[in-house]
Short mmCIF file of C-alpha atoms and ligand atoms in Angstrom, two decimals:
data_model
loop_
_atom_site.label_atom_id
_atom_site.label_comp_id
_atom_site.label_asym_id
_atom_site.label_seq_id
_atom_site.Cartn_x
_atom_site.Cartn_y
_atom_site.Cartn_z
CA UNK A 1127 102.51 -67.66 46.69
CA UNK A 1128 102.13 -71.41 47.65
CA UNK A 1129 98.64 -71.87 45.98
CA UNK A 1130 97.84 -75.40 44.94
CA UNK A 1131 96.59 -74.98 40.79
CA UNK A 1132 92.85 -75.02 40.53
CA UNK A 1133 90.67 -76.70 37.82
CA UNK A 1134 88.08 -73.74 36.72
CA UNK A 1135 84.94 -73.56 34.54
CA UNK A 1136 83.76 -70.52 33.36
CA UNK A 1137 80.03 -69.42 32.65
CA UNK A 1138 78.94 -67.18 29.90
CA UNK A 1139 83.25 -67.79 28.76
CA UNK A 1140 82.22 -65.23 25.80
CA UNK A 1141 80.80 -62.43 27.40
CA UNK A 1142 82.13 -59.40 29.11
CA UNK A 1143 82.93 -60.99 32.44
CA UNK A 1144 84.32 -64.25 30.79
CA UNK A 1145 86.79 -62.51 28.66
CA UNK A 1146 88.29 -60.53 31.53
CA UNK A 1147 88.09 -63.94 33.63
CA UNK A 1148 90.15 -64.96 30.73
CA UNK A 1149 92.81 -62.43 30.83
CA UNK A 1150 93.04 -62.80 34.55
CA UNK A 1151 93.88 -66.71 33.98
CA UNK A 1152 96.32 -66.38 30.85
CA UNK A 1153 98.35 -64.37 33.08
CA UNK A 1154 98.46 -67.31 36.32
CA UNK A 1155 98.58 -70.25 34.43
CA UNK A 1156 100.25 -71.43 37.06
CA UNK A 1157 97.46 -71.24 39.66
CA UNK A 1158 94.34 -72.09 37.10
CA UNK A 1159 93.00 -74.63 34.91
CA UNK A 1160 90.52 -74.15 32.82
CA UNK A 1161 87.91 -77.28 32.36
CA UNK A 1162 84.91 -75.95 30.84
CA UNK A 1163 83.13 -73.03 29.18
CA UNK A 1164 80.09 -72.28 28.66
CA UNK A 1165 78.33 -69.91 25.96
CA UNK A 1166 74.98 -69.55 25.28
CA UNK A 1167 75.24 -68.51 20.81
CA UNK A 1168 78.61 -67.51 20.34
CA UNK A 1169 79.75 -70.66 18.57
CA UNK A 1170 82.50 -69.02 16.98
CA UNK A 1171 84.04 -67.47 20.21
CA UNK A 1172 83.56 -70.92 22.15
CA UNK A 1173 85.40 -72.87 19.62
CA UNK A 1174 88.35 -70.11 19.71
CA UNK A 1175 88.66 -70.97 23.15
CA UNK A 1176 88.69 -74.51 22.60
CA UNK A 1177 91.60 -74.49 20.58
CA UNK A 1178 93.33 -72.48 23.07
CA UNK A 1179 92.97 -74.97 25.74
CA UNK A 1180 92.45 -78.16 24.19
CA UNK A 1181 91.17 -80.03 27.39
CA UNK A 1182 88.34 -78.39 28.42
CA UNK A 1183 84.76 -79.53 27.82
CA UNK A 1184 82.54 -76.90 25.49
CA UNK A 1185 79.16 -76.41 26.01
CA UNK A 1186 76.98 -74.15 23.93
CA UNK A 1187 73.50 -74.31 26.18
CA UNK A 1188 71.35 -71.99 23.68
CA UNK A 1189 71.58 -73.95 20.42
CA UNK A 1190 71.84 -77.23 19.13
CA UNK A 1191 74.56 -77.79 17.04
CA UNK A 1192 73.82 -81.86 15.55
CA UNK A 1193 74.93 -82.59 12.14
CA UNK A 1194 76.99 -79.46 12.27
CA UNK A 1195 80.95 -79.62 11.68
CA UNK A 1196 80.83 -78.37 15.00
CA UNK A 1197 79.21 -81.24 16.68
CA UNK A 1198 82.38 -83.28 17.12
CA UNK A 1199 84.35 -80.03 19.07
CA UNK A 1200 81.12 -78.99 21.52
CA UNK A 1201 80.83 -81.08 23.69
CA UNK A 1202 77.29 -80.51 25.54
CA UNK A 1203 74.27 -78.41 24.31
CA UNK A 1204 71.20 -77.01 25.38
CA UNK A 1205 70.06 -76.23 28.70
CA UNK A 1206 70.43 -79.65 30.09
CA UNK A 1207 73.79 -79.96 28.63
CA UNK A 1208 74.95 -77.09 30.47
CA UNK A 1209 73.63 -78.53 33.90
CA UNK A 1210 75.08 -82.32 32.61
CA UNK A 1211 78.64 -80.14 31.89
CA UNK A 1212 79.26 -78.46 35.33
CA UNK A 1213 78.05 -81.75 37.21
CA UNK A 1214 80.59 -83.95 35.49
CA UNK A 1215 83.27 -80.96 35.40
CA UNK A 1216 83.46 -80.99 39.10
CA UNK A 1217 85.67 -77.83 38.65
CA UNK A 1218 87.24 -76.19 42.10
CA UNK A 1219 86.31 -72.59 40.94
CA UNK A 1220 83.14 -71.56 38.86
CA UNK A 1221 82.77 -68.36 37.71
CA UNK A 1222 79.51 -67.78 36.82
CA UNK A 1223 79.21 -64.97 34.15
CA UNK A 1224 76.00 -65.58 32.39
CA UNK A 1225 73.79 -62.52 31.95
CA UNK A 1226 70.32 -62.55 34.20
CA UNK A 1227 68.01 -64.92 35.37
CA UNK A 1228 69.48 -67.50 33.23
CA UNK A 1229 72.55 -67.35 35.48
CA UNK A 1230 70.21 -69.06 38.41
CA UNK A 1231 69.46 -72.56 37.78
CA UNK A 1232 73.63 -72.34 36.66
CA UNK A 1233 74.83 -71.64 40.04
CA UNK A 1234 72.92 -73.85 41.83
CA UNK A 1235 74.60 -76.63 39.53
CA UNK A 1236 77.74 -75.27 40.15
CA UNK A 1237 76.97 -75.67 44.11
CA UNK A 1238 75.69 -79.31 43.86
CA UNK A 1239 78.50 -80.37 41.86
CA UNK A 1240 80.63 -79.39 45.24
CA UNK A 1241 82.51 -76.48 43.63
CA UNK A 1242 84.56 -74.76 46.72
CA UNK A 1243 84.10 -71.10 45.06
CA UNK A 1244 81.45 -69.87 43.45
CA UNK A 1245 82.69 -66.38 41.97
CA UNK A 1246 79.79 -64.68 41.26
CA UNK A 1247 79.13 -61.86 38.61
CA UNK A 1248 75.26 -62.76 37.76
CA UNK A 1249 73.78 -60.37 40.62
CA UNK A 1250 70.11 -62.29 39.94
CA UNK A 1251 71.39 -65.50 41.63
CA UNK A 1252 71.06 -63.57 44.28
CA UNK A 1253 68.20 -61.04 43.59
CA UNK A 1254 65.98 -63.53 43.09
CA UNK A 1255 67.12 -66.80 45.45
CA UNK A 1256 69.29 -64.85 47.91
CA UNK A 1257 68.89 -66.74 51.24
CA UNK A 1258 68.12 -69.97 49.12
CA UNK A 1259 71.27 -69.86 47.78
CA UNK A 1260 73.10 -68.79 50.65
CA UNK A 1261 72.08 -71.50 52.82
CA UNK A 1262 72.47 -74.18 49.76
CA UNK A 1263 76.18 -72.92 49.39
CA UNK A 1264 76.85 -73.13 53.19
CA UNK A 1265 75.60 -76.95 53.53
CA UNK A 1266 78.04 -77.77 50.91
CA UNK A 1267 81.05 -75.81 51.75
CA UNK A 1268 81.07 -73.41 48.83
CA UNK A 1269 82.18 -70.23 49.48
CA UNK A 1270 80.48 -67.77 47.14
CA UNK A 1271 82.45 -64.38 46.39
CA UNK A 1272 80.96 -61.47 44.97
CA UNK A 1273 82.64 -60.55 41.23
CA UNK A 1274 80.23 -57.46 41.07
CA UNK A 1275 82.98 -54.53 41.26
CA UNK A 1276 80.35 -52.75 44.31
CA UNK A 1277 80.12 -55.69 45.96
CA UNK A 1278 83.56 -57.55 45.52
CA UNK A 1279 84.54 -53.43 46.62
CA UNK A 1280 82.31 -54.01 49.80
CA UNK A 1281 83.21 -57.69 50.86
CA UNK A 1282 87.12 -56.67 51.14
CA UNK A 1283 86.40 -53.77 52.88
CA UNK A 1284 84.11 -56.04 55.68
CA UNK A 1285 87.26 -58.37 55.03
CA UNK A 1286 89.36 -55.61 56.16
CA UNK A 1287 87.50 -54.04 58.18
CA UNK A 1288 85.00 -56.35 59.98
CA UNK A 1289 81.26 -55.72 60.61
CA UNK A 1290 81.19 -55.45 64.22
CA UNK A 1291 80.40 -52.09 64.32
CA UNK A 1292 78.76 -51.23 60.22
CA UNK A 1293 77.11 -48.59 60.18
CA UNK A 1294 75.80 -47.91 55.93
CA UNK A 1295 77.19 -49.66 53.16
CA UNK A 1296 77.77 -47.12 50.26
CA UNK A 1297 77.35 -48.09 46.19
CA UNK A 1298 78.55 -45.61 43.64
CA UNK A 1299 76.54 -45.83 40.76
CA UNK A 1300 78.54 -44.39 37.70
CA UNK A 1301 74.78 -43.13 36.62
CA UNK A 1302 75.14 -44.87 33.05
CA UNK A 1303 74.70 -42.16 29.99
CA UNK A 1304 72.12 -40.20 31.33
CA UNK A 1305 72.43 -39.22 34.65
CA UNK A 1306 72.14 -35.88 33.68
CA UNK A 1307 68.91 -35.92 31.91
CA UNK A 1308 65.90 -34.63 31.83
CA UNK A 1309 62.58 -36.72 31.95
CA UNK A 1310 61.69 -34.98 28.79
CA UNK A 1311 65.34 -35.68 27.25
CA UNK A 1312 64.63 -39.73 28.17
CA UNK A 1313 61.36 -40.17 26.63
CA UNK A 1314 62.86 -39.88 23.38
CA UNK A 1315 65.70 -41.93 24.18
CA UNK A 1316 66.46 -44.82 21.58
CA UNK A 1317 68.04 -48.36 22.27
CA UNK A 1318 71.12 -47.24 20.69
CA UNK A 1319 71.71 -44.51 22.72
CA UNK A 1320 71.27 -46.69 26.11
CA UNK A 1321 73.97 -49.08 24.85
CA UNK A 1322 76.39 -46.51 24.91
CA UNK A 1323 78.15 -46.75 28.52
CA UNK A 1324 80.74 -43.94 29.57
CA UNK A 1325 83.06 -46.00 31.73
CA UNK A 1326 82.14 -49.88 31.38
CA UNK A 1327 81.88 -51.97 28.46
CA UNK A 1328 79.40 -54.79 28.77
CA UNK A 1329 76.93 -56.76 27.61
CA UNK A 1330 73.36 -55.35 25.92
CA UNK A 1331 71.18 -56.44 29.11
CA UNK A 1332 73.62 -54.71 31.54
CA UNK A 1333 74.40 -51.64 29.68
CA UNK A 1334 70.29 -50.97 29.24
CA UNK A 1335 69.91 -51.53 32.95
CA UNK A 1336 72.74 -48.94 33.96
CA UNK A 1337 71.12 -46.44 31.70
CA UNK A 1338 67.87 -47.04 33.67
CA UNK A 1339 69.24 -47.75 37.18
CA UNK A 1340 68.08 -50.61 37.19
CA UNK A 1341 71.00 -52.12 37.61
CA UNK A 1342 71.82 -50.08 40.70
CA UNK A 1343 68.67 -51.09 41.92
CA UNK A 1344 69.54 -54.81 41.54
CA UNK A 1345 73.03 -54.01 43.14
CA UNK A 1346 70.82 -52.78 46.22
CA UNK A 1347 68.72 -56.00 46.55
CA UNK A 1348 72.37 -57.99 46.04
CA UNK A 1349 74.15 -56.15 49.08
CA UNK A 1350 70.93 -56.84 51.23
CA UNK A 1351 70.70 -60.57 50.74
CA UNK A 1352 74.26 -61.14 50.23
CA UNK A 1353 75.94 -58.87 53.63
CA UNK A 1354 72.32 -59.69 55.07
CA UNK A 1355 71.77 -55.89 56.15
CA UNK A 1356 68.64 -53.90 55.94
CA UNK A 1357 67.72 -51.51 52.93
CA UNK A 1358 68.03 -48.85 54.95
CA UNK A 1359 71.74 -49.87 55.44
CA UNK A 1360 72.31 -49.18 51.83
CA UNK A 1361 73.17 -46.18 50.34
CA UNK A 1362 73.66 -45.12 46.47
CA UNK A 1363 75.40 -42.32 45.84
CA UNK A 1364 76.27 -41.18 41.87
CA UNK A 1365 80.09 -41.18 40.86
CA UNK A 1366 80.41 -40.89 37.25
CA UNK A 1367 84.48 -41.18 37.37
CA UNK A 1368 83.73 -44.66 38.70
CA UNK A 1369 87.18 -44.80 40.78
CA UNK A 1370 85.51 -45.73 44.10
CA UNK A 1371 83.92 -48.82 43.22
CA UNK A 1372 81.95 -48.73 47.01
CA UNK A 1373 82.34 -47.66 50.80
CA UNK A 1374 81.72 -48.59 54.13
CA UNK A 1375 80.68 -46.13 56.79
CA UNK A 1376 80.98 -47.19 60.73
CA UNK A 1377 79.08 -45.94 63.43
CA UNK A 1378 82.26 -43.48 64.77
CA UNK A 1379 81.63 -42.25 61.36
CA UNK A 1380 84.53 -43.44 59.60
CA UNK A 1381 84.37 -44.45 55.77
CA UNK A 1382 86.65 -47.02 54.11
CA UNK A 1383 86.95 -46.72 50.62
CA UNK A 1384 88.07 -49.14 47.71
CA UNK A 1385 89.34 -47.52 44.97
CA UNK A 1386 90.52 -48.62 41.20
CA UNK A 1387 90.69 -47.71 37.98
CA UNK A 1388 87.78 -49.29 36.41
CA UNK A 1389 88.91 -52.78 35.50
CA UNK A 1390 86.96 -55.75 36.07
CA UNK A 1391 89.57 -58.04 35.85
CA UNK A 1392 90.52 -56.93 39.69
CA UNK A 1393 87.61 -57.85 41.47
CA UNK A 1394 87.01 -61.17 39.11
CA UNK A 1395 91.10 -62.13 40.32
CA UNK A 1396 90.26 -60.76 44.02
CA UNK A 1397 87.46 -63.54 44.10
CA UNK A 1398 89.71 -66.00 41.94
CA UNK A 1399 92.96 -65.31 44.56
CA UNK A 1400 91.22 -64.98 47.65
CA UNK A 1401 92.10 -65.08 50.56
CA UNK A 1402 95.38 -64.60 49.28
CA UNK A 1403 96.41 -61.10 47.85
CA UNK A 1404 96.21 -61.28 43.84
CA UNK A 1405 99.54 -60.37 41.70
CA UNK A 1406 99.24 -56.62 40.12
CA UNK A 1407 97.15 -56.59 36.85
CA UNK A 1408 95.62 -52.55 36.76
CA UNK A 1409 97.56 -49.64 36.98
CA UNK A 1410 97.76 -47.66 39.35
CA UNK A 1411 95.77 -44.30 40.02
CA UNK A 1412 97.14 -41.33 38.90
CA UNK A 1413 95.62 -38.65 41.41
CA UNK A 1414 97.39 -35.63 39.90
CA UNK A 1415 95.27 -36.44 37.01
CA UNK A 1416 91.79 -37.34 38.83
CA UNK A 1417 89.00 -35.82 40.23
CA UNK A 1418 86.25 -37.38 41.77
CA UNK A 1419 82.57 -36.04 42.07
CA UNK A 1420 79.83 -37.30 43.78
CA UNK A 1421 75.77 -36.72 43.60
CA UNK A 1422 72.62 -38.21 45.33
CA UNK A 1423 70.92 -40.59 42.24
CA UNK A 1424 67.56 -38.60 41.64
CA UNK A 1425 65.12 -41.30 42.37
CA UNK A 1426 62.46 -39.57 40.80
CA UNK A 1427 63.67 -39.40 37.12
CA UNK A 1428 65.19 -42.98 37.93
CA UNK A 1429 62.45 -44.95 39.73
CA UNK A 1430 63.79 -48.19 38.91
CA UNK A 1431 65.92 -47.11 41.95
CA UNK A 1432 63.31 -46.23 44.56
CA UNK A 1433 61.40 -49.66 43.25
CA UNK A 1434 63.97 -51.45 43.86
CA UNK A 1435 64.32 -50.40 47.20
CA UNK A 1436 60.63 -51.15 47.98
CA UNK A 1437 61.34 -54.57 46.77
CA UNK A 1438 64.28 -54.90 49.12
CA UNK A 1439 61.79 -53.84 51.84
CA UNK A 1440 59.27 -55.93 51.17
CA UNK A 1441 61.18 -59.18 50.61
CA UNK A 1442 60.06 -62.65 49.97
CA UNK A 1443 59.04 -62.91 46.29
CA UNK A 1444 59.06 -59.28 45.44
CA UNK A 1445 62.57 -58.93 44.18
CA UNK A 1446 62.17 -61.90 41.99
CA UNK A 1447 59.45 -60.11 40.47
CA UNK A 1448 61.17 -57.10 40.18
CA UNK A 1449 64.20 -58.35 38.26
CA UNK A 1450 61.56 -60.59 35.56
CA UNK A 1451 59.75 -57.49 35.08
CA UNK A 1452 63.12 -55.37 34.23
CA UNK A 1453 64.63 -58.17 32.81
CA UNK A 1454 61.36 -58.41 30.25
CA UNK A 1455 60.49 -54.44 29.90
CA UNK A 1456 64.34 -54.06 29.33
CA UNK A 1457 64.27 -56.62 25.98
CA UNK A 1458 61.20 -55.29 25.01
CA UNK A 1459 62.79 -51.82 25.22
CA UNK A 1460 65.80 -53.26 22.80
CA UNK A 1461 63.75 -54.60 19.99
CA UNK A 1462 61.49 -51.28 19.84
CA UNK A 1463 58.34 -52.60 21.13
CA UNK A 1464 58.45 -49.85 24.24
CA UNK A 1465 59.61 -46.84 25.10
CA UNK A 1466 62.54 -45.75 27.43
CA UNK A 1467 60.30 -44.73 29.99
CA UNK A 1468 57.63 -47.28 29.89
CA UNK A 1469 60.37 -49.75 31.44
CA UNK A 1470 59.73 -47.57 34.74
CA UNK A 1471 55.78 -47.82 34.30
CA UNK A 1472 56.23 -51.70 33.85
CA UNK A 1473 58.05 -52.66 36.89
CA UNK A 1474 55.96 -50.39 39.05
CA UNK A 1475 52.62 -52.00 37.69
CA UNK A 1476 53.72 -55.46 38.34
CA UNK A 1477 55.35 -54.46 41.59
CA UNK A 1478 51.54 -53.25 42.60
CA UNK A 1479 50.40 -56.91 42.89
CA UNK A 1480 50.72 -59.26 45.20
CA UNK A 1481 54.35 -60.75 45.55
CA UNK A 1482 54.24 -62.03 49.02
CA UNK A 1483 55.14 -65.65 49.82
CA UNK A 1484 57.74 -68.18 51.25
CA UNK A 1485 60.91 -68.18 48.98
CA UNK A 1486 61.62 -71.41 47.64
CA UNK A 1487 63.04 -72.51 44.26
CA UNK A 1488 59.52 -73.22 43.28
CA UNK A 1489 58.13 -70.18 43.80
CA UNK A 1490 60.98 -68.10 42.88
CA UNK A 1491 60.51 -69.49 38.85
CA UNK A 1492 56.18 -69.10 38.94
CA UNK A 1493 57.02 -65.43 40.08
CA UNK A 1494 59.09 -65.10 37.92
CA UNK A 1495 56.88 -66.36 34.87
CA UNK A 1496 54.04 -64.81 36.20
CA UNK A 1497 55.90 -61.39 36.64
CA UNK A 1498 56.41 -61.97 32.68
CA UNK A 1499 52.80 -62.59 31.81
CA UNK A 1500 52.18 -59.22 34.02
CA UNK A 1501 54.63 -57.31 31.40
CA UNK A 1502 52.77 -58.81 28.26
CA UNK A 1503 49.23 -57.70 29.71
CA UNK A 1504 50.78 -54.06 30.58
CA UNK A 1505 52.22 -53.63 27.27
CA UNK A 1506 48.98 -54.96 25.58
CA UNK A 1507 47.18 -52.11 27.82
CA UNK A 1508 50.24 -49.51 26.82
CA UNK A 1509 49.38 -50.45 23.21
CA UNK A 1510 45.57 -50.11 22.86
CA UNK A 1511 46.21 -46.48 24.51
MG1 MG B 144 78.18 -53.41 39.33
#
């Protein structure tokens, strides 16, 4: 492969998605260069990778670390820092794999600082900024690729396949631990049990928002702004096995599939590699040992899903507002302060008001704070009851 080596800074370097970015680069050295990582607390991890690969910048953007022994060895914190880090950085490749809205402002830097690729795992970039970000990234040349296994799944097979003649783009959703629940079973439901994922190990956020469906829902918003189709165009369709990571159906009614054992080091070195075809990292399938099921999601014990869809619909500011009010019922959820199912009763409260408006960066932040007060009045309300 005659691919020129690539400086690279990765986002969120401690997390789920850095650590398999991680593994992807220790094994093509040759092709990548790490320059900077980012984590938002995990001093310890950070500095690990630091010694690792002595030249690239540190930045720890959730905690100040001044007259620390680690102040000499991070080199940028806070907030600021981070921006300050992937400006002067000026990395090729940034893979951004910080976990929700934070991920935003992030990628934007990252765009500015006239990255080339933008390899994206943080699905609220473009659940909440979508076009904006779009159109940012194609006035300055950055191509931004999908590390979300549905989508990255979906953008080969358009690769592949073209779009001329797209009929329905197809998620699997593995369903998270309780697809097969009842509604009765999920109101007693505790934050343990909804960190608990069958197939994919991830972060807290993530795992609670696969247990909800939340996550799918946020997957559907993604595919609409980022393969600029209609909700309509987007079907989910429950796979627990999670070995088709998406489809693509086309209007003689053929369906291309991508299939995997789940890994997510192959989409994140599809989106590092491409357009050139990535060296073999996951095993193959072995179908004498498989077998694959699929379901319709129940939207009705999962509404996070049919809201989501509504938010799709409705456009603008209303899928900004419906990832804050997840993103803040979902933590709330996590510390005990609300139930399972009051998550559900959250977002569709604040999805009731008024979201519409022209999406700008502006806007997209005071809908997204205000979305947050919403959540505090609701719970207040859910309280006094
Ligand atoms: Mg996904």
């Amino acid at each position: 492969m005659a691919m020129k080596k690539r400086t690279i800074a990765i986002l969120g370097a401690t997390g789920s998605i850095g650590k398999s970015t991680l593994d992807v680069i220790r094994r093509n050295s040759r092709y990548f260069e790490p320059i900077l990582f980012s984590a938002h607390t995990d001093q310890t991890g950070l500095l690990t990778l630091g010694k690792e690969f002595h030249s690239a910048r540190l930045v720890l953007s959730g905690q100040n670390v001044q007259g620390t022994s680690s102040a000499e060895r991070i080199h940028y914190t806070g907030e600021e820092g981070l921006f300050q880090a992937i400006a002067s950085a000026k990395a090729d490749i940034v893979v951004n794999g910080i976990a929700g809205s934070a991920g935003l402002a992030p990628s934007f830097a990252a765009i500015n600082a006239g990255c080339t690729r933008l390899c994206l795992a943080n699905k609220e970039t473009i659940v909440m900024a979508g076009s904006l970000i779009l159109e940012r990234a194609r006035a300055k040349n950055c191509h931004i690729v999908p590390v979300d296994s549905e989508h990255s799944a979906v953008f080969q097979l358009l690769e592949a396949h073209g779009r001329d003649n797209l009929d329905k783009i197809i998620l699997t959703a593995s369903g998270g631990p309780f697809h097969s629940f009842s509604r009765d079973q999920l109101t007693r439901v505790a934050p343990q049990d909804a960190l608990v994922h069958p197939i994919w190990n991830m972060g807290a956020k993530i795992t609670i928002d696969s247990a909800t469906m939340a996550n799918k829902g946020l997957e559907v918003i993604e595919a609409v702004r980022l393969f600029d189709v209609d909700a309509d165009k987007i079907e989910v369709v429950v796979h627990p096995q999670s070995i088709v990571h998406s489809m693509v159906r086309f209007k003689d009614g053929s369906i291309y599939a991508q299939m995997s054992k789940p890994d997510m080091r192959l989409p994140i070195q599809n989106a590092l590699f491409y357009p050139e075809k990535a060296p073999i990292t996951v095993n193959s399938l072995d179908f004498s040992a498989l077998t694959l099921t699929f379901e319709s999601p129940n939207m009705e014990i999962f509404p996070l899903l049919s809201l989501a869809y509504q938010a799709a619909r409705m456009g603008g500011l209303y899928p900004a507002a419906y990832n804050a009010a997840n993103e803040e019922a979902a933590a709330l959820f996590l510390v005990g302060k609300v139930g399972f199912l009051d998550i559900n009763v959250i977002v569709e409260e604040v999805l009731q008001k008024d979201w519409i408006g022209r999406l700008t960066l502006e806007s997209v932040w005071n809908t997204d704070r205000q979305a947050r007060d919403a959540v505090a009045d609701i719970v207040t309300q859910l309280h006094r009851k």
